[in-house]
């Protein structure tokens, strides 16, 4: 079903990367400029902050004639306006700022419908546009407008929207685009799972419930064309099918690290081509014992850099050896650094365990992929009132039955189910290719991978050392 392509000569690729890196170092170009460049002759590999990101696609090329790249609506946007290869198939604030500067805010991405802080914001001149599109420019956030569901167990009792728009009819939820790659392993589509059209079934033979996944992704694409692209009617099934085919055949991962070198050398398993062959089925390695094969959960969900785990001094003498050792240590920490998981709705309440003694891999359990292998909407506290920044709306929700009150910047899954218990629940995304797609979390609240680690450190009182933090960052940067 999925093409397995052999990567071009590894040495050639590494050489090209080194030459381009040297050239870039000499010219002092900024990261944003660098990310636009591609090593000559290898359109599947793009530079990012920590090295090179690789996308594997059928026939070794990105088919730019696919409707994914065509404006199918009325505002000039395509899927590619927000899903860019070089940015891990999401979009970076860096590029958005460049597009704004180049066009004075006239690039199609700057559209009132969901690019602005409010769909009725003033965009009459460039200064007004700069404020109207502030969330895109600062954190790459789109405004997802959703109504409180009709039979919700809660009502919106207070709105504090700095942009004066949100109401029960339409909450403004500022969210990052998710990557439109590595899709075959999704267990929930969208941050709140709202495009998971039918529950994905455990494996029959192929391991992935491709049929329901396709139905979900087709629905997602149709809604993106009607919504983001403002089409009057959605295109027919043939066009939608082409888009879904295209994105389902993309695999993306970091392939080369600036210091550690090629991430698939010396028995390491980085890069998109190896990733494309990853074994997976719905429920694989489930933390809560729901793997349909009956296998118990193995906390070593990531085993890409096992063989770089060589603690000998000799191995670490050179910068490359040290960088490799750091990545391998980071992987071990990801798998086994103890985290006392508490207060996570969807996990602690469901299991009845006030504290779960786990690690990063308890939630990021899909082997070498890093999402949860079954849909697991959970609330890790990112939308809590105490983390609210002044540029985010804050919503006060009151439970219709109990009168209890909760404040949140984004009710997440509760906006779909109407359930009180689902407030603040989101999915954990696939972690491959994560280096290229800052900022992180649904609300872009972590500017860097270091900020992601700091969030976990404070949220779960881990008390990591500086070394542990930088090892984890080195590992995430190599995914
Ligand atoms: C204006 C920006 C924008 C455009 C245009 C856009 N998207 Fe997205 N995309 C997003 C955002 C934002 C999300 C996450 C929204 C959420 O979860 O609430 C997203 C989510 C997705 C996801 C979900 C991935 C996952 O892990 O669940 C897929 C797939 C996707 N988009 C594909 C497409 C396709 C195909 C098109 C074109 C038909 C498209 N997008 C057009 C911004 C955009
Ligand atoms: C209790 C479950 C849980 C644990 C433990 C956990 N994560 Fe997460 N992770 C999530 C969820 C859920 C999200 C998405 C949250 C959101 O954005 O609302 C996430 C998001 C992320 C992201 C951002 C991905 C992106 O595309 O924005 C990274 C990186 C990440 N986690 C790494 C880690 C690391 C490293 C650890 C261990 C230190 C860890 N996680 C521990 C559940 C967890």
Coordinates of C-alpha atoms and ligand atoms in Angstrom, one line a residue:
X1 CA 0.0 0.0 0.0
X2 CA 2.7 2.4 0.9
X3 CA 5.7 2.9 -1.3
X4 CA 9.0 2.1 0.3
X5 CA 11.6 4.2 -1.4
X6 CA 15.3 3.7 -1.1
X7 CA 16.9 7.0 -0.1
X8 CA 19.4 8.5 -2.5
X9 CA 23.0 7.8 -1.8
X10 CA 23.4 8.5 1.9
X11 CA 26.9 9.8 1.5
X12 CA 25.9 12.1 -1.3
X13 CA 23.1 13.5 0.9
X14 CA 25.4 13.9 3.9
X15 CA 28.0 15.7 1.7
X16 CA 25.4 18.0 0.2
X17 CA 24.1 18.8 3.6
X18 CA 27.6 19.6 4.9
X19 CA 28.4 21.7 1.9
X20 CA 25.2 23.7 2.2
X21 CA 25.6 24.0 5.9
X22 CA 29.1 25.4 5.4
X23 CA 27.9 27.8 2.7
X24 CA 25.2 29.0 5.0
X25 CA 27.5 29.4 8.0
X26 CA 29.7 31.6 5.8
X27 CA 27.0 33.9 4.6
X28 CA 25.4 34.4 8.0
X29 CA 21.9 33.9 6.7
X30 CA 19.0 33.8 9.2
X31 CA 17.2 30.6 10.0
X32 CA 14.1 31.7 8.1
X33 CA 16.1 32.2 5.0
X34 CA 17.9 29.0 5.5
X35 CA 14.6 27.1 5.9
X36 CA 13.6 28.2 2.4
X37 CA 16.7 26.7 0.9
X38 CA 17.0 23.2 -0.3
X39 CA 20.1 21.2 -1.0
X40 CA 20.4 21.2 -4.8
X41 CA 18.8 18.2 -6.4
X42 CA 17.1 17.0 -3.2
X43 CA 13.7 18.6 -2.9
X44 CA 12.7 16.1 -0.2
X45 CA 15.2 17.5 2.3
X46 CA 15.0 20.9 3.9
X47 CA 17.1 22.8 6.5
X48 CA 15.7 23.5 9.9
X49 CA 17.1 24.7 13.2
X50 CA 18.8 21.5 14.2
X51 CA 19.7 19.9 10.9
X52 CA 17.8 18.5 8.0
X53 CA 14.2 17.4 7.7
X54 CA 13.3 14.7 5.2
X55 CA 9.9 14.0 3.7
X56 CA 9.5 10.7 1.8
X57 CA 6.9 10.8 -1.0
X58 CA 5.9 8.5 -3.9
X59 CA 8.4 8.4 -6.7
X60 CA 10.8 10.4 -4.7
X61 CA 9.2 13.8 -5.3
X62 CA 6.5 16.1 -4.1
X63 CA 3.7 16.2 -6.7
X64 CA 3.1 19.9 -6.9
X65 CA 0.3 19.4 -9.3
X66 CA -1.8 17.8 -6.6
X67 CA -4.9 19.8 -5.6
X68 CA -3.3 20.1 -2.2
X69 CA -1.3 22.9 -3.8
X70 CA -4.2 24.5 -5.7
X71 CA -6.6 27.2 -4.5
X72 CA -9.9 25.5 -4.4
X73 CA -11.9 28.2 -2.8
X74 CA -12.5 31.9 -3.1
X75 CA -9.7 33.4 -1.0
X76 CA -6.6 32.2 -2.9
X77 CA -5.5 29.8 -0.2
X78 CA -4.5 26.2 -0.7
X79 CA -3.7 23.5 1.8
X80 CA -0.1 24.5 1.2
X81 CA -0.8 28.0 2.6
X82 CA -0.7 26.6 6.1
X83 CA 0.9 23.2 5.6
X84 CA 4.5 23.7 4.4
X85 CA 7.0 20.9 3.8
X86 CA 10.0 22.8 5.2
X87 CA 8.1 23.5 8.4
X88 CA 7.2 19.9 9.1
X89 CA 4.0 20.5 7.1
X90 CA 2.7 23.1 9.5
X91 CA 3.6 26.8 9.3
X92 CA 6.1 28.9 11.3
X93 CA 5.6 32.4 12.6
X94 CA 9.0 33.3 10.9
X95 CA 7.6 32.5 7.5
X96 CA 4.3 34.3 8.3
X97 CA 6.2 37.4 9.3
X98 CA 8.1 37.3 6.0
X99 CA 4.9 36.8 4.0
X100 CA 3.4 39.8 5.8
X101 CA 6.4 42.0 5.2
X102 CA 6.6 41.0 1.6
X103 CA 2.9 41.7 0.8
X104 CA 1.9 44.2 3.5
X105 CA -0.4 41.6 4.9
X106 CA -2.1 40.8 1.5
X107 CA -0.9 37.2 1.2
X108 CA -4.0 35.0 1.1
X109 CA -3.1 33.5 4.5
X110 CA -4.1 36.8 6.0
X111 CA -7.8 36.3 5.7
X112 CA -10.4 37.5 8.1
X113 CA -12.3 34.2 8.3
X114 CA -9.7 32.5 10.5
X115 CA -6.4 34.3 10.2
X116 CA -7.5 37.3 12.2
X117 CA -8.1 37.7 15.9
X118 CA -11.7 38.4 15.0
X119 CA -13.6 37.9 11.7
X120 CA -14.7 41.5 12.0
X121 CA -11.3 43.0 12.8
X122 CA -10.2 46.2 11.0
X123 CA -7.9 45.3 8.1
X124 CA -8.2 48.6 6.2
X125 CA -4.5 49.5 6.4
X126 CA -1.2 47.8 7.0
X127 CA -1.1 48.9 10.7
X128 CA -4.6 47.6 11.3
X129 CA -3.7 44.4 9.6
X130 CA -0.6 43.9 11.7
X131 CA -2.8 43.9 14.8
X132 CA -5.6 41.9 13.2
X133 CA -3.2 39.1 12.3
X134 CA -1.1 39.3 15.5
X135 CA -1.8 35.7 16.5
X136 CA -0.6 34.4 13.2
X137 CA 2.5 36.7 13.3
X138 CA 3.5 36.0 16.9
X139 CA 2.7 32.2 17.3
X140 CA 1.3 30.9 14.0
X141 CA -2.2 30.5 15.4
X142 CA -5.3 30.2 13.4
X143 CA -8.7 31.1 14.9
X144 CA -11.0 28.1 15.0
X145 CA -14.5 29.3 15.5
X146 CA -16.8 26.8 17.2
X147 CA -20.2 27.1 18.8
X148 CA -21.0 25.7 22.3
X149 CA -22.9 22.5 21.4
X150 CA -26.6 22.7 21.7
X151 CA -27.0 20.2 24.6
X152 CA -23.8 21.0 26.4
X153 CA -23.6 20.2 30.1
X154 CA -22.2 23.7 30.6
X155 CA -23.0 27.2 29.6
X156 CA -20.7 30.1 28.8
X157 CA -21.2 32.4 31.8
X158 CA -18.4 34.9 31.1
X159 CA -16.3 35.8 28.1
X160 CA -13.0 37.8 28.4
X161 CA -12.1 38.2 24.7
X162 CA -9.4 40.8 24.1
X163 CA -10.8 41.1 20.6
X164 CA -14.5 41.5 21.6
X165 CA -15.9 38.9 19.4
X166 CA -16.4 35.5 21.1
X167 CA -19.8 34.4 22.3
X168 CA -21.8 31.3 22.9
X169 CA -22.5 31.3 19.1
X170 CA -18.8 31.2 18.3
X171 CA -15.9 30.8 20.6
X172 CA -12.5 31.9 19.2
X173 CA -10.0 29.0 19.7
X174 CA -6.5 29.9 18.7
X175 CA -4.7 26.8 17.5
X176 CA -1.6 25.6 15.6
X177 CA -2.0 23.8 12.3
X178 CA -1.2 20.1 12.8
X179 CA 1.2 18.4 10.4
X180 CA -0.4 17.1 7.2
X181 CA 2.2 14.3 7.1
X182 CA 2.7 10.9 8.9
X183 CA -1.1 10.6 8.8
X184 CA -1.4 6.9 8.5
X185 CA -0.7 6.5 12.3
X186 CA -3.3 9.1 13.4
X187 CA -5.7 7.8 16.0
X188 CA -7.6 11.1 16.2
X189 CA -7.9 13.7 13.6
X190 CA -7.6 17.4 14.7
X191 CA -6.5 18.6 18.2
X192 CA -9.9 17.8 19.6
X193 CA -10.5 14.8 17.4
X194 CA -13.5 16.4 15.7
X195 CA -12.7 14.9 12.3
X196 CA -12.4 11.4 13.6
X197 CA -15.3 10.3 11.5
X198 CA -15.6 6.8 12.8
X199 CA -13.8 5.2 15.6
X200 CA -10.7 3.5 14.3
X201 CA -10.9 -0.2 14.7
X202 CA -8.2 -2.4 16.1
X203 CA -6.2 -4.3 13.4
X204 CA -7.6 -6.8 11.1
X205 CA -4.6 -7.7 9.0
X206 CA -3.1 -4.5 7.7
X207 CA -2.8 -3.0 11.2
X208 CA -4.3 0.3 10.3
X209 CA -8.0 1.0 9.8
X210 CA -7.3 2.8 6.5
X211 CA -10.9 2.9 5.5
X212 CA -12.1 4.9 8.5
X213 CA -9.0 7.0 8.4
X214 CA -9.6 7.9 4.8
X215 CA -13.2 8.8 5.5
X216 CA -12.0 11.1 8.3
X217 CA -9.3 12.7 6.3
X218 CA -11.8 13.2 3.4
X219 CA -14.2 15.0 5.7
X220 CA -11.3 17.0 7.1
X221 CA -10.2 18.1 3.6
X222 CA -13.8 19.0 2.6
X223 CA -14.2 21.2 5.7
X224 CA -10.8 22.8 5.2
X225 CA -11.8 23.8 1.6
X226 CA -15.2 25.1 2.8
X227 CA -13.7 26.8 5.8
X228 CA -10.1 27.9 5.5
X229 CA -10.3 28.2 1.7
X230 CA -13.9 29.7 1.8
X231 CA -15.2 27.7 -1.1
X232 CA -19.0 28.0 -1.9
X233 CA -19.2 24.2 -2.4
X234 CA -16.7 21.5 -1.8
X235 CA -15.0 19.8 -4.8
X236 CA -16.1 16.3 -5.8
X237 CA -14.9 13.0 -4.3
X238 CA -12.2 12.6 -7.0
X239 CA -10.4 15.8 -6.0
X240 CA -10.8 15.1 -2.3
X241 CA -9.5 11.6 -3.0
X242 CA -6.4 13.0 -4.7
X243 CA -5.6 15.2 -1.7
X244 CA -6.1 12.4 0.8
X245 CA -3.9 10.0 -1.3
X246 CA -1.2 12.7 -1.5
X247 CA -1.1 13.4 2.2
X248 CA -1.4 9.8 3.3
X249 CA 1.7 8.9 1.4
X250 CA 3.9 11.5 3.0
X251 CA 6.3 10.6 5.8
X252 CA 8.5 13.2 7.5
X253 CA 11.3 13.0 10.0
X254 CA 14.6 14.6 10.9
X255 CA 17.3 12.9 8.8
X256 CA 20.5 14.7 9.7
X257 CA 21.6 16.6 12.8
X258 CA 24.0 19.6 12.6
X259 CA 26.3 18.0 15.1
X260 CA 25.4 14.3 15.4
X261 CA 25.4 13.9 11.6
X262 CA 23.3 11.4 9.7
X263 CA 20.5 10.2 12.0
X264 CA 20.3 6.8 10.2
X265 CA 23.9 5.9 10.3
X266 CA 25.6 3.4 12.7
X267 CA 22.4 1.5 13.2
X268 CA 20.3 4.6 14.2
X269 CA 16.9 4.7 12.7
X270 CA 16.2 8.3 12.0
X271 CA 14.8 9.8 8.7
X272 CA 11.6 9.5 6.8
X273 CA 12.4 6.3 4.8
X274 CA 12.9 4.1 7.8
X275 CA 9.9 5.8 9.5
X276 CA 7.7 4.9 6.5
X277 CA 8.2 1.2 7.4
X278 CA 7.4 1.6 11.1
X279 CA 5.2 -1.3 12.5
X280 CA 2.0 0.0 13.9
X281 CA -1.6 -1.0 14.7
X282 CA -4.3 0.7 16.6
X283 CA -3.6 0.0 20.3
X284 CA 0.0 -1.1 19.8
X285 CA 1.9 -0.8 23.1
X286 CA -1.1 0.7 24.8
X287 CA -0.2 2.0 28.2
X288 CA -3.5 0.9 29.8
X289 CA -3.2 -2.7 28.6
X290 CA -5.5 -2.4 25.5
X291 CA -3.0 -3.7 22.9
X292 CA -5.2 -6.1 20.9
X293 CA -2.3 -8.6 20.7
X294 CA -2.4 -8.8 24.5
X295 CA 1.2 -7.6 24.8
X296 CA 2.0 -5.6 27.9
X297 CA 3.0 -2.0 27.7
X298 CA 6.8 -1.5 27.2
X299 CA 7.9 1.9 28.4
X300 CA 10.7 1.9 25.7
X301 CA 8.4 3.4 23.1
X302 CA 11.4 5.0 21.4
X303 CA 14.2 2.9 20.1
X304 CA 15.7 4.9 17.3
X305 CA 19.0 5.6 18.9
X306 CA 19.6 2.5 21.0
X307 CA 22.9 1.8 19.3
X308 CA 24.2 5.3 20.0
X309 CA 24.0 4.5 23.6
X310 CA 27.7 3.9 24.1
X311 CA 28.9 5.5 27.3
X312 CA 32.6 5.0 26.6
X313 CA 34.7 8.1 26.9
X314 CA 36.3 7.3 23.5
X315 CA 32.9 7.5 21.9
X316 CA 32.3 11.0 23.3
X317 CA 35.7 12.5 22.6
X318 CA 34.6 14.3 19.4
X319 CA 31.7 16.7 19.1
X320 CA 29.8 14.3 16.9
X321 CA 30.2 11.4 19.4
X322 CA 29.1 13.6 22.3
X323 CA 26.1 14.8 20.3
X324 CA 25.1 11.2 19.5
X325 CA 25.5 10.2 23.2
X326 CA 23.2 13.2 24.2
X327 CA 20.5 12.1 21.7
X328 CA 20.7 8.5 23.0
X329 CA 20.5 9.7 26.7
X330 CA 17.5 11.9 25.8
X331 CA 15.8 8.9 24.3
X332 CA 16.4 6.9 27.5
X333 CA 15.0 9.8 29.5
X334 CA 12.0 10.0 27.3
X335 CA 11.3 6.3 27.8
X336 CA 12.1 6.0 31.5
X337 CA 12.6 9.3 33.4
X338 CA 10.0 8.9 36.2
X339 CA 7.0 11.3 36.0
X340 CA 4.3 11.3 38.7
X341 CA 1.3 11.9 36.4
X342 CA -1.5 13.5 38.4
X343 CA -4.5 15.7 37.8
X344 CA -4.7 14.7 34.1
X345 CA -8.4 14.3 33.2
X346 CA -8.9 11.4 30.9
X347 CA -6.1 9.5 32.6
X348 CA -6.0 9.7 36.4
X349 CA -9.9 9.8 36.6
X350 CA -10.4 7.1 34.1
X351 CA -8.0 4.7 35.8
X352 CA -9.0 5.7 39.3
X353 CA -5.3 6.2 40.1
X354 CA -4.6 9.6 41.7
X355 CA -0.9 9.2 40.7
X356 CA 0.4 7.2 37.7
X357 CA 4.1 6.5 37.9
X358 CA 5.0 6.8 34.3
X359 CA 7.2 8.7 31.9
X360 CA 7.0 10.7 28.6
X361 CA 6.2 7.4 26.9
X362 CA 3.1 6.7 29.0
X363 CA 1.3 9.2 26.9
X364 CA 3.5 9.1 23.8
X365 CA 3.4 5.4 23.5
X366 CA 3.2 4.5 19.7
X367 CA 6.6 2.9 19.0
X368 CA 9.0 5.3 17.3
X369 CA 6.0 7.6 16.3
X370 CA 5.1 9.2 19.6
X371 CA 1.4 9.8 19.5
X372 CA -1.0 7.7 21.6
X373 CA -1.8 4.4 19.7
X374 CA -5.4 4.7 20.6
X375 CA -7.4 7.9 20.8
X376 CA -6.6 9.3 24.2
X377 CA -8.0 12.8 24.7
X378 CA -6.5 14.2 27.9
X379 CA -6.1 17.5 29.8
X380 CA -2.5 18.2 30.7
X381 CA -3.4 21.7 31.8
X382 CA -2.2 23.9 28.9
X383 CA -5.6 25.7 28.5
X384 CA -5.9 26.3 32.3
X385 CA -6.6 29.9 33.4
X386 CA -3.3 30.1 35.2
X387 CA -1.4 29.7 31.9
X388 CA -3.5 32.2 30.1
X389 CA -1.5 34.9 28.3
X390 CA -3.1 38.4 27.7
X391 CA -3.5 37.8 24.0
X392 CA -5.8 34.7 24.6
X393 CA -9.5 34.8 25.3
X394 CA -10.5 33.4 28.6
X395 CA -13.9 31.6 28.9
X396 CA -15.8 30.9 32.1
X397 CA -18.0 27.8 31.9
X398 CA -20.6 26.9 34.4
X399 CA -21.9 23.4 34.9
X400 CA -25.7 23.4 34.3
X401 CA -26.3 20.7 36.9
X402 CA -23.8 21.4 39.7
X403 CA -23.1 25.1 39.2
X404 CA -19.4 24.4 39.3
X405 CA -17.3 26.9 37.4
X406 CA -14.2 26.4 35.3
X407 CA -12.1 28.9 33.4
X408 CA -10.2 27.9 30.2
X409 CA -8.7 29.4 27.1
X410 CA -9.9 26.4 25.0
X411 CA -12.5 23.8 26.1
X412 CA -11.0 21.4 23.5
X413 CA -13.0 18.1 23.2
X414 CA -15.9 19.5 25.2
X415 CA -16.7 21.8 22.3
X416 CA -17.6 18.7 20.3
X417 CA -19.1 16.4 22.9
X418 CA -20.7 19.1 25.2
X419 CA -19.4 17.1 28.2
X420 CA -18.1 18.8 31.3
X421 CA -15.6 16.1 31.8
X422 CA -14.0 16.8 28.4
X423 CA -13.1 20.4 29.0
X424 CA -9.4 21.1 28.1
X425 CA -8.9 17.6 26.5
X426 CA -6.6 17.4 23.5
X427 CA -4.8 14.7 21.7
X428 CA -1.0 14.2 21.9
X429 CA 0.4 14.7 18.3
X430 CA 2.9 12.5 16.5
X431 CA 6.3 13.6 17.5
X432 CA 8.4 12.8 14.4
X433 CA 9.7 15.9 12.6
X434 CA 8.9 18.0 15.6
X435 CA 12.2 20.1 15.3
X436 CA 10.9 21.9 12.2
X437 CA 7.5 23.0 13.5
X438 CA 7.9 25.4 16.5
X439 CA 6.0 26.8 18.3
X440 CA 4.5 23.8 20.2
X441 CA 1.3 22.6 21.8
X442 CA -2.2 23.4 20.5
X443 CA -1.9 27.0 21.5
X444 CA 1.7 27.6 20.4
X445 CA 2.6 28.4 24.1
X446 CA 6.0 26.8 23.9
X447 CA 8.3 28.7 21.6
X448 CA 11.0 26.1 21.6
X449 CA 11.5 22.4 22.5
X450 CA 13.3 23.7 25.6
X451 CA 10.0 25.5 26.6
X452 CA 8.1 22.2 26.1
X453 CA 10.5 20.5 28.5
X454 CA 10.2 23.4 31.0
X455 CA 6.4 23.0 30.8
X456 CA 6.6 19.3 31.8
X457 CA 9.2 20.0 34.4
X458 CA 6.9 22.5 36.3
X459 CA 3.6 20.8 35.5
X460 CA 4.6 17.5 37.0
X461 CA 7.3 18.8 39.5
X462 CA 10.0 16.6 37.9
X463 CA 13.0 18.7 38.9
X464 CA 15.1 17.8 35.9
X465 CA 18.7 18.8 35.8
X466 CA 20.0 21.1 33.1
X467 CA 21.7 18.1 31.6
X468 CA 18.5 16.1 31.5
X469 CA 16.7 19.0 29.8
X470 CA 19.3 19.4 27.1
X471 CA 19.5 15.7 26.5
X472 CA 15.7 15.6 26.0
X473 CA 15.9 18.5 23.6
X474 CA 18.7 16.9 21.7
X475 CA 16.5 13.7 21.4
X476 CA 13.4 15.6 20.3
X477 CA 15.4 17.6 17.8
X478 CA 16.5 14.3 16.2
X479 CA 13.0 12.9 15.7
Ligands
LIG1 C1 -5.6 28.6 7.0 C2 -4.8 27.6 7.4 C3 -5.1 26.1 7.0 C4 -5.4 25.7 5.7 C5 -5.6 26.5 4.4 C6 -5.5 24.3 5.8 N1 -5.3 23.9 7.1 FE1 -5.1 22.0 7.7 N2 -5.1 22.6 9.6 C7 -5.0 23.9 10.0 C8 -5.2 24.0 11.5 C9 -5.2 25.3 12.3 C10 -5.4 22.7 11.9 C11 -5.7 22.2 13.4 C12 -7.1 22.7 13.7 C13 -7.7 22.0 14.9 O1 -7.2 20.9 15.3 O2 -8.7 22.5 15.5 C14 -5.3 21.8 10.8 C15 -5.3 20.4 10.8 C16 -5.2 19.6 9.7 C17 -5.1 18.2 9.7 C18 -5.2 17.3 10.9 C19 -3.9 16.6 11.3 C20 -4.0 15.8 12.6 O3 -2.9 15.4 13.1 O4 -5.1 15.6 13.1 C21 -5.0 17.8 8.4 C22 -4.8 16.3 7.9 C23 -5.0 18.9 7.6 N3 -5.1 20.0 8.4 C24 -5.0 18.9 6.2 C25 -5.3 20.0 5.4 C26 -5.7 19.9 4.0 C27 -5.8 18.7 3.2 C28 -6.0 21.2 3.6 C29 -6.5 21.7 2.3 C30 -7.7 21.1 1.8 C31 -5.8 22.1 4.8 N4 -5.4 21.3 5.8 C32 -5.9 23.5 4.7 C33 -4.8 25.0 9.2 C34 -5.0 25.0 7.8
LIG2 C1 0.1 12.9 30.7 C2 0.4 12.7 29.3 C3 1.7 13.2 28.7 C4 2.9 13.1 29.2 C5 3.4 12.4 30.5 C6 3.8 13.8 28.3 N1 3.1 14.3 27.3 FE1 3.8 15.3 25.7 N2 1.9 15.7 25.1 C7 0.8 15.2 25.6 C8 -0.4 15.9 25.1 C9 -1.9 15.6 25.4 C10 0.1 16.8 24.1 C11 -0.7 17.9 23.3 C12 -1.2 18.9 24.3 C13 -1.8 20.1 23.7 O1 -1.2 20.8 22.9 O2 -2.9 20.5 24.2 C14 1.6 16.7 24.2 C15 2.4 17.4 23.4 C16 3.8 17.3 23.3 C17 4.7 18.0 22.4 C18 4.3 19.0 21.4 C19 4.1 18.5 20.1 C20 3.6 19.5 19.1 O3 3.5 19.2 17.9 O4 3.2 20.6 19.5 C21 6.0 17.5 22.7 C22 7.2 17.9 22.0 C23 5.9 16.6 23.8 N3 4.5 16.5 24.2 C24 6.9 15.9 24.4 C25 6.8 15.3 25.6 C26 8.0 14.9 26.5 C27 9.4 15.1 26.1 C28 7.5 14.4 27.6 C29 8.2 13.9 28.8 C30 9.0 14.9 29.5 C31 6.0 14.4 27.5 N4 5.7 14.9 26.3 C32 5.2 13.9 28.5 C33 0.7 14.3 26.6 C34 1.8 14.0 27.5

